[in-house]
Amino acid sequence: MQTASQKTVLRGSYVTFTGNPFVEDAASCFRHESDGAIILSDGKIESAGNAEIVLAHLSGEYDLHDYRGTDKLIMPGFIDTHVHYPQTQVIGAYGAQLLDWLNKYTFPAEGAFVDKKHADKVAEVFLSELTKAGTTTAAIYCTVHPQSVDAFFEVSEKFGTRMIAGKVCMDRHAPDFLTDTPQSAYDNSKSLIEKWHNKGRNLYAITPRFAPTSTHEQLEALGALRNEFQDVYVQSHLSENMKEIEWVKSLFPERDGYLDIYDHYNLTGAKSIYGHCIHMEDREWASMKERGTIAAFCPTSNLYIGSGLFDLERATIGKEAVPTTIASDVGGGTSLSMLQTMQEGYKIAQMKHFSLSAIRAYYLATRGGAEALGLSDKIGSIETGLEADLIVMDLKSTPLIDFRMENVDSIEDALFVQMIMGDDRAIQATYANGKKIYHK
Ligand code: GUN
Ligand code: ZN
Protein backbone atom coordinates (compact mmCIF):
# COMPACT_ATOMS: atom_id res chain seq x y z
CA MET A 1 0.00 0.00 0.00
CA GLN A 2 1.20 3.43 -0.94
CA THR A 3 1.43 5.75 2.05
CA ALA A 4 1.50 9.53 1.98
CA SER A 5 4.99 9.58 3.46
CA GLN A 6 6.42 7.92 0.36
CA LYS A 7 5.56 10.93 -1.75
CA THR A 8 8.12 13.45 -2.94
CA VAL A 9 7.28 17.02 -3.86
CA LEU A 10 9.55 18.99 -6.19
CA ARG A 11 8.89 22.65 -5.66
CA GLY A 12 10.08 25.27 -8.16
CA SER A 13 9.72 26.72 -11.59
CA TYR A 14 9.21 24.13 -14.33
CA VAL A 15 8.79 23.92 -18.07
CA THR A 16 7.30 21.13 -20.16
CA PHE A 17 6.21 20.77 -23.76
CA THR A 18 2.61 20.25 -24.76
CA GLY A 19 2.67 20.33 -28.56
CA ASN A 20 4.95 20.17 -31.60
CA PRO A 21 6.55 23.60 -32.21
CA PHE A 22 7.66 22.53 -35.70
CA VAL A 23 3.97 22.38 -36.60
CA GLU A 24 2.18 24.83 -34.31
CA ASP A 25 2.95 28.26 -32.97
CA ALA A 26 5.76 27.82 -30.42
CA ALA A 27 3.99 29.85 -27.73
CA SER A 28 1.18 27.29 -27.58
CA CYS A 29 3.55 24.31 -27.36
CA PHE A 30 4.99 24.69 -23.88
CA ARG A 31 3.87 25.33 -20.35
CA HIS A 32 6.00 27.33 -17.93
CA GLU A 33 4.84 27.18 -14.34
CA SER A 34 6.88 29.78 -12.45
CA ASP A 35 5.64 28.68 -9.01
CA GLY A 36 5.21 24.96 -9.58
CA ALA A 37 4.89 21.79 -7.58
CA ILE A 38 5.29 18.26 -8.92
CA ILE A 39 4.16 15.37 -6.76
CA LEU A 40 5.97 12.08 -7.29
CA SER A 41 4.47 8.86 -6.05
CA ASP A 42 5.43 5.28 -6.87
CA GLY A 43 7.78 6.37 -9.65
CA LYS A 44 5.09 8.40 -11.39
CA ILE A 45 3.97 12.01 -11.54
CA GLU A 46 0.83 12.07 -9.40
CA SER A 47 0.08 15.70 -10.22
CA ALA A 48 1.81 18.87 -11.36
CA GLY A 49 0.84 22.51 -11.66
CA ASN A 50 0.68 25.74 -9.74
CA ALA A 51 2.03 25.03 -6.25
CA GLU A 52 -0.84 26.60 -4.36
CA ILE A 53 -3.42 24.52 -6.19
CA VAL A 54 -1.46 21.26 -6.23
CA LEU A 55 -0.41 21.43 -2.59
CA ALA A 56 -3.96 22.24 -1.46
CA HIS A 57 -4.95 18.72 -2.52
CA LEU A 58 -2.03 17.05 -0.79
CA SER A 59 -2.51 15.58 2.65
CA GLY A 60 -0.14 13.72 4.93
CA GLU A 61 3.62 13.74 4.99
CA TYR A 62 5.89 14.18 2.03
CA ASP A 63 9.55 14.76 1.23
CA LEU A 64 10.06 18.30 0.01
CA HIS A 65 12.81 18.89 -2.55
CA ASP A 66 12.88 22.66 -2.72
CA TYR A 67 14.23 24.12 -5.96
CA ARG A 68 12.64 27.55 -5.69
CA GLY A 69 14.73 30.50 -6.87
CA THR A 70 15.62 32.17 -10.14
CA ASP A 71 18.64 29.96 -10.68
CA LYS A 72 16.71 26.66 -10.95
CA LEU A 73 14.38 25.22 -13.56
CA ILE A 74 12.80 21.78 -13.53
CA MET A 75 12.08 19.99 -16.81
CA PRO A 76 11.62 16.47 -18.19
CA GLY A 77 14.77 14.31 -18.44
CA PHE A 78 16.48 14.37 -21.84
CA ILE A 79 16.09 11.66 -24.47
CA ASP A 80 19.14 10.71 -26.59
CA THR A 81 18.05 8.49 -29.48
CA HIS A 82 21.41 7.23 -30.74
CA VAL A 83 24.48 6.48 -28.64
CA HIS A 84 27.14 3.73 -28.37
CA TYR A 85 28.01 2.94 -24.75
CA PRO A 86 31.03 0.74 -25.70
CA GLN A 87 32.64 3.82 -27.26
CA THR A 88 32.78 5.72 -23.96
CA GLN A 89 36.57 5.33 -23.86
CA VAL A 90 37.21 6.39 -27.48
CA ILE A 91 35.41 9.75 -27.46
CA GLY A 92 37.68 12.32 -29.02
CA ALA A 93 39.84 9.91 -31.08
CA TYR A 94 41.96 11.92 -33.49
CA GLY A 95 42.04 12.37 -37.20
CA ALA A 96 39.76 9.94 -39.04
CA GLN A 97 36.53 9.91 -40.97
CA LEU A 98 33.87 7.25 -40.59
CA LEU A 99 35.27 4.04 -42.11
CA ASP A 100 38.84 4.58 -40.88
CA TRP A 101 37.54 5.73 -37.49
CA LEU A 102 35.57 2.49 -37.13
CA ASN A 103 38.57 0.30 -37.98
CA LYS A 104 41.18 2.24 -36.08
CA TYR A 105 39.38 3.13 -32.86
CA THR A 106 35.90 1.69 -32.56
CA PHE A 107 36.32 -1.98 -33.38
CA PRO A 108 39.29 -2.51 -31.04
CA ALA A 109 37.40 -0.78 -28.21
CA GLU A 110 34.32 -2.95 -28.81
CA GLY A 111 36.43 -6.12 -28.83
CA ALA A 112 37.14 -5.70 -25.12
CA PHE A 113 33.44 -6.30 -24.33
CA VAL A 114 33.94 -10.03 -24.70
CA ASP A 115 34.84 -9.66 -21.02
CA LYS A 116 31.61 -9.15 -19.04
CA LYS A 117 33.51 -7.43 -16.23
CA HIS A 118 34.79 -4.82 -18.65
CA ALA A 119 31.25 -4.32 -19.95
CA ASP A 120 29.95 -3.92 -16.38
CA LYS A 121 32.56 -1.29 -15.64
CA VAL A 122 31.97 0.74 -18.81
CA ALA A 123 28.17 0.54 -18.41
CA GLU A 124 28.54 1.97 -14.92
CA VAL A 125 30.76 4.86 -16.06
CA PHE A 126 28.55 5.52 -19.08
CA LEU A 127 25.28 5.63 -17.14
CA SER A 128 26.80 7.81 -14.42
CA GLU A 129 27.96 10.30 -17.02
CA LEU A 130 24.74 10.12 -19.03
CA THR A 131 22.49 10.79 -16.05
CA LYS A 132 24.86 13.47 -14.77
CA ALA A 133 24.24 15.20 -18.11
CA GLY A 134 20.48 14.94 -17.52
CA THR A 135 19.63 12.14 -19.94
CA THR A 136 17.17 9.62 -18.55
CA THR A 137 16.28 7.67 -21.71
CA ALA A 138 18.55 6.68 -24.60
CA ALA A 139 18.68 4.25 -27.52
CA ILE A 140 21.92 2.37 -27.01
CA TYR A 141 24.15 0.26 -29.22
CA CYS A 142 25.91 -2.47 -27.24
CA THR A 143 28.51 -4.71 -28.95
CA VAL A 144 28.19 -8.00 -30.82
CA HIS A 145 28.54 -9.83 -27.47
CA PRO A 146 25.21 -10.70 -25.76
CA GLN A 147 26.88 -10.14 -22.37
CA SER A 148 27.36 -6.46 -23.31
CA VAL A 149 23.55 -6.16 -23.37
CA ASP A 150 23.16 -7.97 -20.04
CA ALA A 151 25.75 -5.65 -18.49
CA PHE A 152 24.00 -2.57 -19.79
CA PHE A 153 20.47 -3.49 -18.67
CA GLU A 154 21.71 -4.73 -15.28
CA VAL A 155 23.32 -1.37 -14.58
CA SER A 156 20.36 0.54 -16.02
CA GLU A 157 18.04 -1.31 -13.63
CA LYS A 158 20.21 -0.09 -10.77
CA PHE A 159 19.82 3.49 -11.98
CA GLY A 160 16.10 3.02 -12.60
CA THR A 161 16.33 4.53 -16.08
CA ARG A 162 14.12 3.70 -19.07
CA MET A 163 16.50 2.53 -21.80
CA ILE A 164 16.34 1.01 -25.28
CA ALA A 165 19.34 -1.18 -26.13
CA GLY A 166 20.40 -4.00 -28.38
CA LYS A 167 23.18 -6.37 -29.39
CA VAL A 168 25.02 -5.15 -32.49
CA CYS A 169 24.81 -7.64 -35.36
CA MET A 170 27.66 -7.85 -37.92
CA ASP A 171 28.57 -10.86 -40.05
CA ARG A 172 31.05 -9.26 -42.48
CA HIS A 173 33.51 -6.40 -42.97
CA ALA A 174 34.49 -6.36 -39.32
CA PRO A 175 37.29 -8.14 -37.41
CA ASP A 176 36.66 -11.85 -36.67
CA PHE A 177 36.47 -11.12 -32.94
CA LEU A 178 33.41 -8.92 -33.60
CA THR A 179 31.40 -10.97 -36.04
CA ASP A 180 28.39 -13.23 -35.59
CA THR A 181 26.41 -15.12 -38.26
CA PRO A 182 22.84 -14.76 -39.57
CA GLN A 183 21.76 -17.62 -37.30
CA SER A 184 23.60 -16.53 -34.15
CA ALA A 185 22.50 -12.91 -34.64
CA TYR A 186 18.91 -14.12 -34.84
CA ASP A 187 19.20 -16.57 -31.92
CA ASN A 188 21.06 -14.24 -29.58
CA SER A 189 18.87 -11.24 -30.38
CA LYS A 190 15.77 -13.36 -29.81
CA SER A 191 17.01 -14.62 -26.44
CA LEU A 192 17.84 -11.07 -25.41
CA ILE A 193 14.38 -9.85 -26.44
CA GLU A 194 12.80 -12.61 -24.37
CA LYS A 195 15.05 -11.81 -21.44
CA TRP A 196 14.88 -8.01 -21.42
CA HIS A 197 12.17 -6.45 -23.59
CA ASN A 198 9.46 -4.85 -21.47
CA LYS A 199 11.03 -6.23 -18.30
CA GLY A 200 10.76 -3.28 -15.94
CA ARG A 201 11.78 -0.20 -17.85
CA ASN A 202 13.97 -2.02 -20.39
CA LEU A 203 13.17 -2.01 -24.09
CA TYR A 204 14.99 -3.96 -26.80
CA ALA A 205 16.23 -2.80 -30.21
CA ILE A 206 17.23 -5.20 -32.99
CA THR A 207 20.54 -3.65 -34.03
CA PRO A 208 22.18 -4.42 -37.39
CA ARG A 209 25.14 -2.01 -37.15
CA PHE A 210 24.71 -0.73 -40.74
CA ALA A 211 24.14 -2.33 -44.14
CA PRO A 212 27.84 -2.89 -45.02
CA THR A 213 28.47 -5.09 -41.99
CA SER A 214 25.50 -7.40 -42.55
CA THR A 215 25.06 -9.92 -45.35
CA HIS A 216 21.75 -10.14 -47.17
CA GLU A 217 21.11 -13.32 -45.16
CA GLN A 218 21.65 -11.57 -41.85
CA LEU A 219 19.36 -8.67 -42.75
CA GLU A 220 16.73 -11.17 -43.82
CA ALA A 221 17.01 -13.05 -40.52
CA LEU A 222 16.70 -9.82 -38.52
CA GLY A 223 13.70 -8.70 -40.60
CA ALA A 224 12.03 -12.04 -39.80
CA LEU A 225 12.79 -11.54 -36.10
CA ARG A 226 11.23 -8.09 -36.29
CA ASN A 227 8.14 -9.70 -37.73
CA GLU A 228 7.91 -12.04 -34.73
CA PHE A 229 8.32 -9.22 -32.19
CA GLN A 230 6.55 -6.27 -33.73
CA ASP A 231 6.79 -3.99 -30.74
CA VAL A 232 10.57 -4.15 -30.38
CA TYR A 233 12.68 -1.31 -31.76
CA VAL A 234 15.11 -1.44 -34.67
CA GLN A 235 18.15 0.81 -34.86
CA SER A 236 20.88 1.29 -37.43
CA HIS A 237 22.87 3.89 -39.38
CA LEU A 238 21.86 5.49 -42.67
CA SER A 239 23.58 7.78 -45.20
CA GLU A 240 26.22 9.21 -42.90
CA ASN A 241 29.27 9.54 -45.13
CA MET A 242 29.75 9.73 -48.93
CA LYS A 243 32.32 6.89 -49.09
CA GLU A 244 30.04 4.72 -46.97
CA ILE A 245 27.12 5.36 -49.34
CA GLU A 246 29.17 4.42 -52.43
CA TRP A 247 30.30 1.24 -50.65
CA VAL A 248 26.74 0.34 -49.70
CA LYS A 249 25.56 0.81 -53.28
CA SER A 250 28.31 -1.51 -54.53
CA LEU A 251 27.35 -4.18 -51.98
CA PHE A 252 23.61 -4.03 -52.74
CA PRO A 253 23.43 -3.16 -56.47
CA GLU A 254 19.98 -4.72 -56.73
CA ARG A 255 18.44 -2.18 -54.34
CA ASP A 256 17.31 1.35 -55.13
CA GLY A 257 19.73 3.16 -52.80
CA TYR A 258 20.71 2.86 -49.14
CA LEU A 259 17.38 3.14 -47.34
CA ASP A 260 15.73 0.74 -49.79
CA ILE A 261 17.89 -2.03 -48.29
CA TYR A 262 16.40 -1.53 -44.84
CA ASP A 263 12.92 -1.03 -46.33
CA HIS A 264 13.28 -4.29 -48.26
CA TYR A 265 14.29 -6.31 -45.21
CA ASN A 266 11.43 -5.10 -42.97
CA LEU A 267 13.69 -2.96 -40.82
CA THR A 268 11.92 0.41 -41.16
CA GLY A 269 8.68 2.05 -40.03
CA ALA A 270 7.48 2.99 -36.55
CA LYS A 271 10.02 2.33 -33.78
CA SER A 272 12.87 2.12 -36.33
CA ILE A 273 15.57 4.66 -35.51
CA TYR A 274 18.12 5.63 -38.13
CA GLY A 275 21.20 7.55 -37.06
CA HIS A 276 22.48 10.39 -39.27
CA CYS A 277 20.35 10.51 -42.51
CA ILE A 278 22.67 13.24 -43.82
CA HIS A 279 23.04 12.59 -47.56
CA MET A 280 19.47 11.65 -48.39
CA GLU A 281 17.72 11.44 -51.73
CA ASP A 282 14.17 12.77 -52.18
CA ARG A 283 12.69 9.31 -52.51
CA GLU A 284 14.40 8.31 -49.24
CA TRP A 285 12.82 11.20 -47.36
CA ALA A 286 9.50 10.22 -48.95
CA SER A 287 9.89 6.62 -47.80
CA MET A 288 10.72 7.71 -44.25
CA LYS A 289 7.63 9.89 -44.22
CA GLU A 290 5.38 7.19 -45.65
CA ARG A 291 6.55 4.48 -43.25
CA GLY A 292 7.11 6.65 -40.19
CA THR A 293 10.80 5.73 -39.94
CA ILE A 294 12.61 7.86 -37.35
CA ALA A 295 15.64 10.06 -38.10
CA ALA A 296 18.21 10.75 -35.36
CA PHE A 297 20.06 14.04 -35.88
CA CYS A 298 23.59 13.65 -34.42
CA PRO A 299 25.10 17.13 -34.58
CA THR A 300 28.39 16.76 -32.68
CA SER A 301 29.12 13.61 -34.65
CA ASN A 302 28.22 15.19 -38.03
CA LEU A 303 30.92 17.75 -37.35
CA TYR A 304 33.49 15.71 -35.47
CA ILE A 305 33.77 12.78 -37.90
CA GLY A 306 33.30 15.30 -40.69
CA SER A 307 30.37 13.47 -42.25
CA GLY A 308 28.20 16.40 -43.34
CA LEU A 309 25.35 18.62 -42.20
CA PHE A 310 21.92 17.12 -41.45
CA ASP A 311 19.09 18.99 -43.18
CA LEU A 312 16.97 19.78 -40.12
CA GLU A 313 14.58 22.02 -42.06
CA ARG A 314 13.90 19.31 -44.63
CA ALA A 315 13.34 16.76 -41.88
CA THR A 316 11.00 18.78 -39.70
CA ILE A 317 9.09 21.43 -41.64
CA GLY A 318 6.05 21.05 -43.85
CA LYS A 319 3.92 18.21 -45.12
CA GLU A 320 6.95 16.02 -45.90
CA ALA A 321 8.36 16.16 -42.34
CA VAL A 322 9.55 12.86 -40.83
CA PRO A 323 9.70 11.77 -37.17
CA THR A 324 12.88 13.55 -36.08
CA THR A 325 14.89 13.25 -32.88
CA ILE A 326 18.25 14.49 -31.58
CA ALA A 327 21.14 12.38 -30.38
CA SER A 328 24.75 12.43 -29.18
CA ASP A 329 26.19 9.47 -31.15
CA VAL A 330 29.01 9.18 -28.63
CA GLY A 331 31.82 8.10 -29.37
CA GLY A 332 31.51 9.60 -32.91
CA GLY A 333 29.84 12.47 -31.10
CA THR A 334 31.90 14.40 -28.59
CA SER A 335 29.56 14.97 -25.66
CA LEU A 336 26.84 13.16 -23.74
CA SER A 337 25.31 16.53 -22.84
CA MET A 338 22.12 17.20 -24.76
CA LEU A 339 22.74 20.90 -24.13
CA GLN A 340 25.99 20.70 -26.06
CA THR A 341 24.25 18.53 -28.64
CA MET A 342 21.57 21.22 -29.12
CA GLN A 343 24.28 23.85 -29.36
CA GLU A 344 25.98 22.08 -32.26
CA GLY A 345 22.55 21.36 -33.74
CA TYR A 346 21.87 25.09 -33.73
CA LYS A 347 25.16 25.77 -35.54
CA ILE A 348 24.53 23.10 -38.17
CA ALA A 349 21.07 24.55 -38.82
CA GLN A 350 22.64 28.03 -39.08
CA MET A 351 25.09 26.75 -41.70
CA LYS A 352 22.04 25.66 -43.69
CA HIS A 353 20.23 28.98 -43.12
CA PHE A 354 17.67 27.57 -40.72
CA SER A 355 17.30 28.67 -37.09
CA LEU A 356 16.74 26.09 -34.36
CA SER A 357 14.85 27.95 -31.62
CA ALA A 358 15.17 26.93 -27.98
CA ILE A 359 11.55 25.76 -27.84
CA ARG A 360 12.11 23.48 -30.84
CA ALA A 361 15.47 22.21 -29.59
CA TYR A 362 14.28 21.25 -26.09
CA TYR A 363 11.12 19.76 -27.58
CA LEU A 364 13.31 17.47 -29.73
CA ALA A 365 15.31 16.48 -26.65
CA THR A 366 12.23 15.72 -24.52
CA ARG A 367 8.64 15.29 -25.68
CA GLY A 368 9.53 15.18 -29.40
CA GLY A 369 11.89 12.26 -28.78
CA ALA A 370 9.24 10.48 -26.74
CA GLU A 371 6.59 11.00 -29.44
CA ALA A 372 8.87 9.71 -32.19
CA LEU A 373 9.68 6.62 -30.10
CA GLY A 374 6.00 5.97 -29.34
CA LEU A 375 6.68 6.58 -25.63
CA SER A 376 4.92 9.91 -25.01
CA ASP A 377 2.37 8.19 -22.77
CA LYS A 378 5.27 7.25 -20.47
CA ILE A 379 8.09 9.80 -20.67
CA GLY A 380 9.11 13.18 -22.07
CA SER A 381 6.69 15.54 -20.28
CA ILE A 382 5.65 16.70 -16.83
CA GLU A 383 2.07 15.45 -16.74
CA THR A 384 -0.08 13.44 -14.37
CA GLY A 385 0.40 9.71 -14.87
CA LEU A 386 3.75 9.87 -16.65
CA GLU A 387 6.88 8.25 -15.26
CA ALA A 388 8.82 10.65 -13.07
CA ASP A 389 12.01 11.27 -15.09
CA LEU A 390 12.98 14.84 -14.36
CA ILE A 391 15.97 17.13 -14.25
CA VAL A 392 16.67 20.29 -12.33
CA MET A 393 18.73 22.78 -14.26
CA ASP A 394 21.16 25.16 -12.61
CA LEU A 395 20.68 28.26 -14.75
CA LYS A 396 23.82 29.92 -13.35
CA SER A 397 26.29 27.08 -13.53
CA THR A 398 29.36 29.15 -14.44
CA PRO A 399 30.28 32.76 -13.64
CA LEU A 400 29.88 33.77 -17.28
CA ILE A 401 26.46 32.11 -17.61
CA ASP A 402 25.45 33.78 -14.33
CA PHE A 403 26.52 37.16 -15.75
CA ARG A 404 24.78 36.47 -19.10
CA MET A 405 21.56 35.50 -17.31
CA GLU A 406 21.29 39.02 -15.85
CA ASN A 407 20.46 40.06 -19.39
CA VAL A 408 17.69 37.53 -20.00
CA ASP A 409 14.01 38.38 -19.69
CA SER A 410 12.03 35.39 -20.97
CA ILE A 411 11.97 31.65 -20.48
CA GLU A 412 12.81 31.20 -24.19
CA ASP A 413 15.95 33.33 -23.78
CA ALA A 414 16.94 31.53 -20.59
CA LEU A 415 16.62 28.16 -22.31
CA PHE A 416 18.54 29.39 -25.33
CA VAL A 417 21.47 30.67 -23.24
CA GLN A 418 21.64 27.29 -21.48
CA MET A 419 21.75 25.33 -24.72
CA ILE A 420 24.43 27.58 -26.21
CA MET A 421 26.64 27.99 -23.13
CA GLY A 422 25.71 25.10 -20.84
CA ASP A 423 26.96 21.56 -20.38
CA ASP A 424 26.70 18.91 -17.65
CA ARG A 425 27.47 21.56 -15.03
CA ALA A 426 24.02 23.02 -15.80
CA ILE A 427 22.38 19.87 -14.41
CA GLN A 428 21.74 20.29 -10.69
CA ALA A 429 19.87 17.02 -10.16
CA THR A 430 18.46 14.10 -12.12
CA TYR A 431 15.44 11.98 -11.15
CA ALA A 432 14.59 8.63 -12.71
CA ASN A 433 11.45 6.70 -11.89
CA GLY A 434 10.71 9.14 -9.07
CA LYS A 435 14.11 8.82 -7.34
CA LYS A 436 16.92 11.32 -7.25
CA ILE A 437 19.82 9.47 -8.88
CA TYR A 438 22.23 12.38 -9.31
CA HIS A 439 22.90 15.58 -7.44
CA LYS A 440 25.68 18.06 -8.25
N1 GUN B 1 28.32 3.56 -38.78
C1 GUN B 1 28.48 2.25 -38.44
N2 GUN B 1 28.90 2.12 -37.17
C2 GUN B 1 29.00 3.36 -36.68
C3 GUN B 1 29.38 3.88 -35.41
O1 GUN B 1 29.71 3.16 -34.46
N3 GUN B 1 29.34 5.23 -35.28
C4 GUN B 1 28.97 6.05 -36.28
N4 GUN B 1 28.93 7.37 -36.10
N5 GUN B 1 28.62 5.60 -37.49
C5 GUN B 1 28.63 4.26 -37.67
ZN1 ZN C 1 26.25 5.74 -34.33
Coordinates of C-alpha atoms and ligand atoms in Angstrom, one line a residue, residues 84 87 98 101-102 106 110 209-210 237 240 276 301 305 329 332, ligand 1:
H84 CA 27.1 3.7 -28.4
Q87 CA 32.6 3.8 -27.3
L98 CA 33.9 7.2 -40.6
W101 CA 37.5 5.7 -37.5
L102 CA 35.6 2.5 -37.1
T106 CA 35.9 1.7 -32.6
E110 CA 34.3 -2.9 -28.8
R209 CA 25.1 -2.0 -37.2
F210 CA 24.7 -0.7 -40.7
H237 CA 22.9 3.9 -39.4
E240 CA 26.2 9.2 -42.9
H276 CA 22.5 10.4 -39.3
S301 CA 29.1 13.6 -34.7
I305 CA 33.8 12.8 -37.9
D329 CA 26.2 9.5 -31.2
G332 CA 31.5 9.6 -32.9
Ligands
GUN1 N1 28.3 3.6 -38.8 C1 28.5 2.3 -38.4 N2 28.9 2.1 -37.2 C2 29.0 3.4 -36.7 C3 29.4 3.9 -35.4 O1 29.7 3.2 -34.5 N3 29.3 5.2 -35.3 C4 29.0 6.1 -36.3 N4 28.9 7.4 -36.1 N5 28.6 5.6 -37.5 C5 28.6 4.3 -37.7

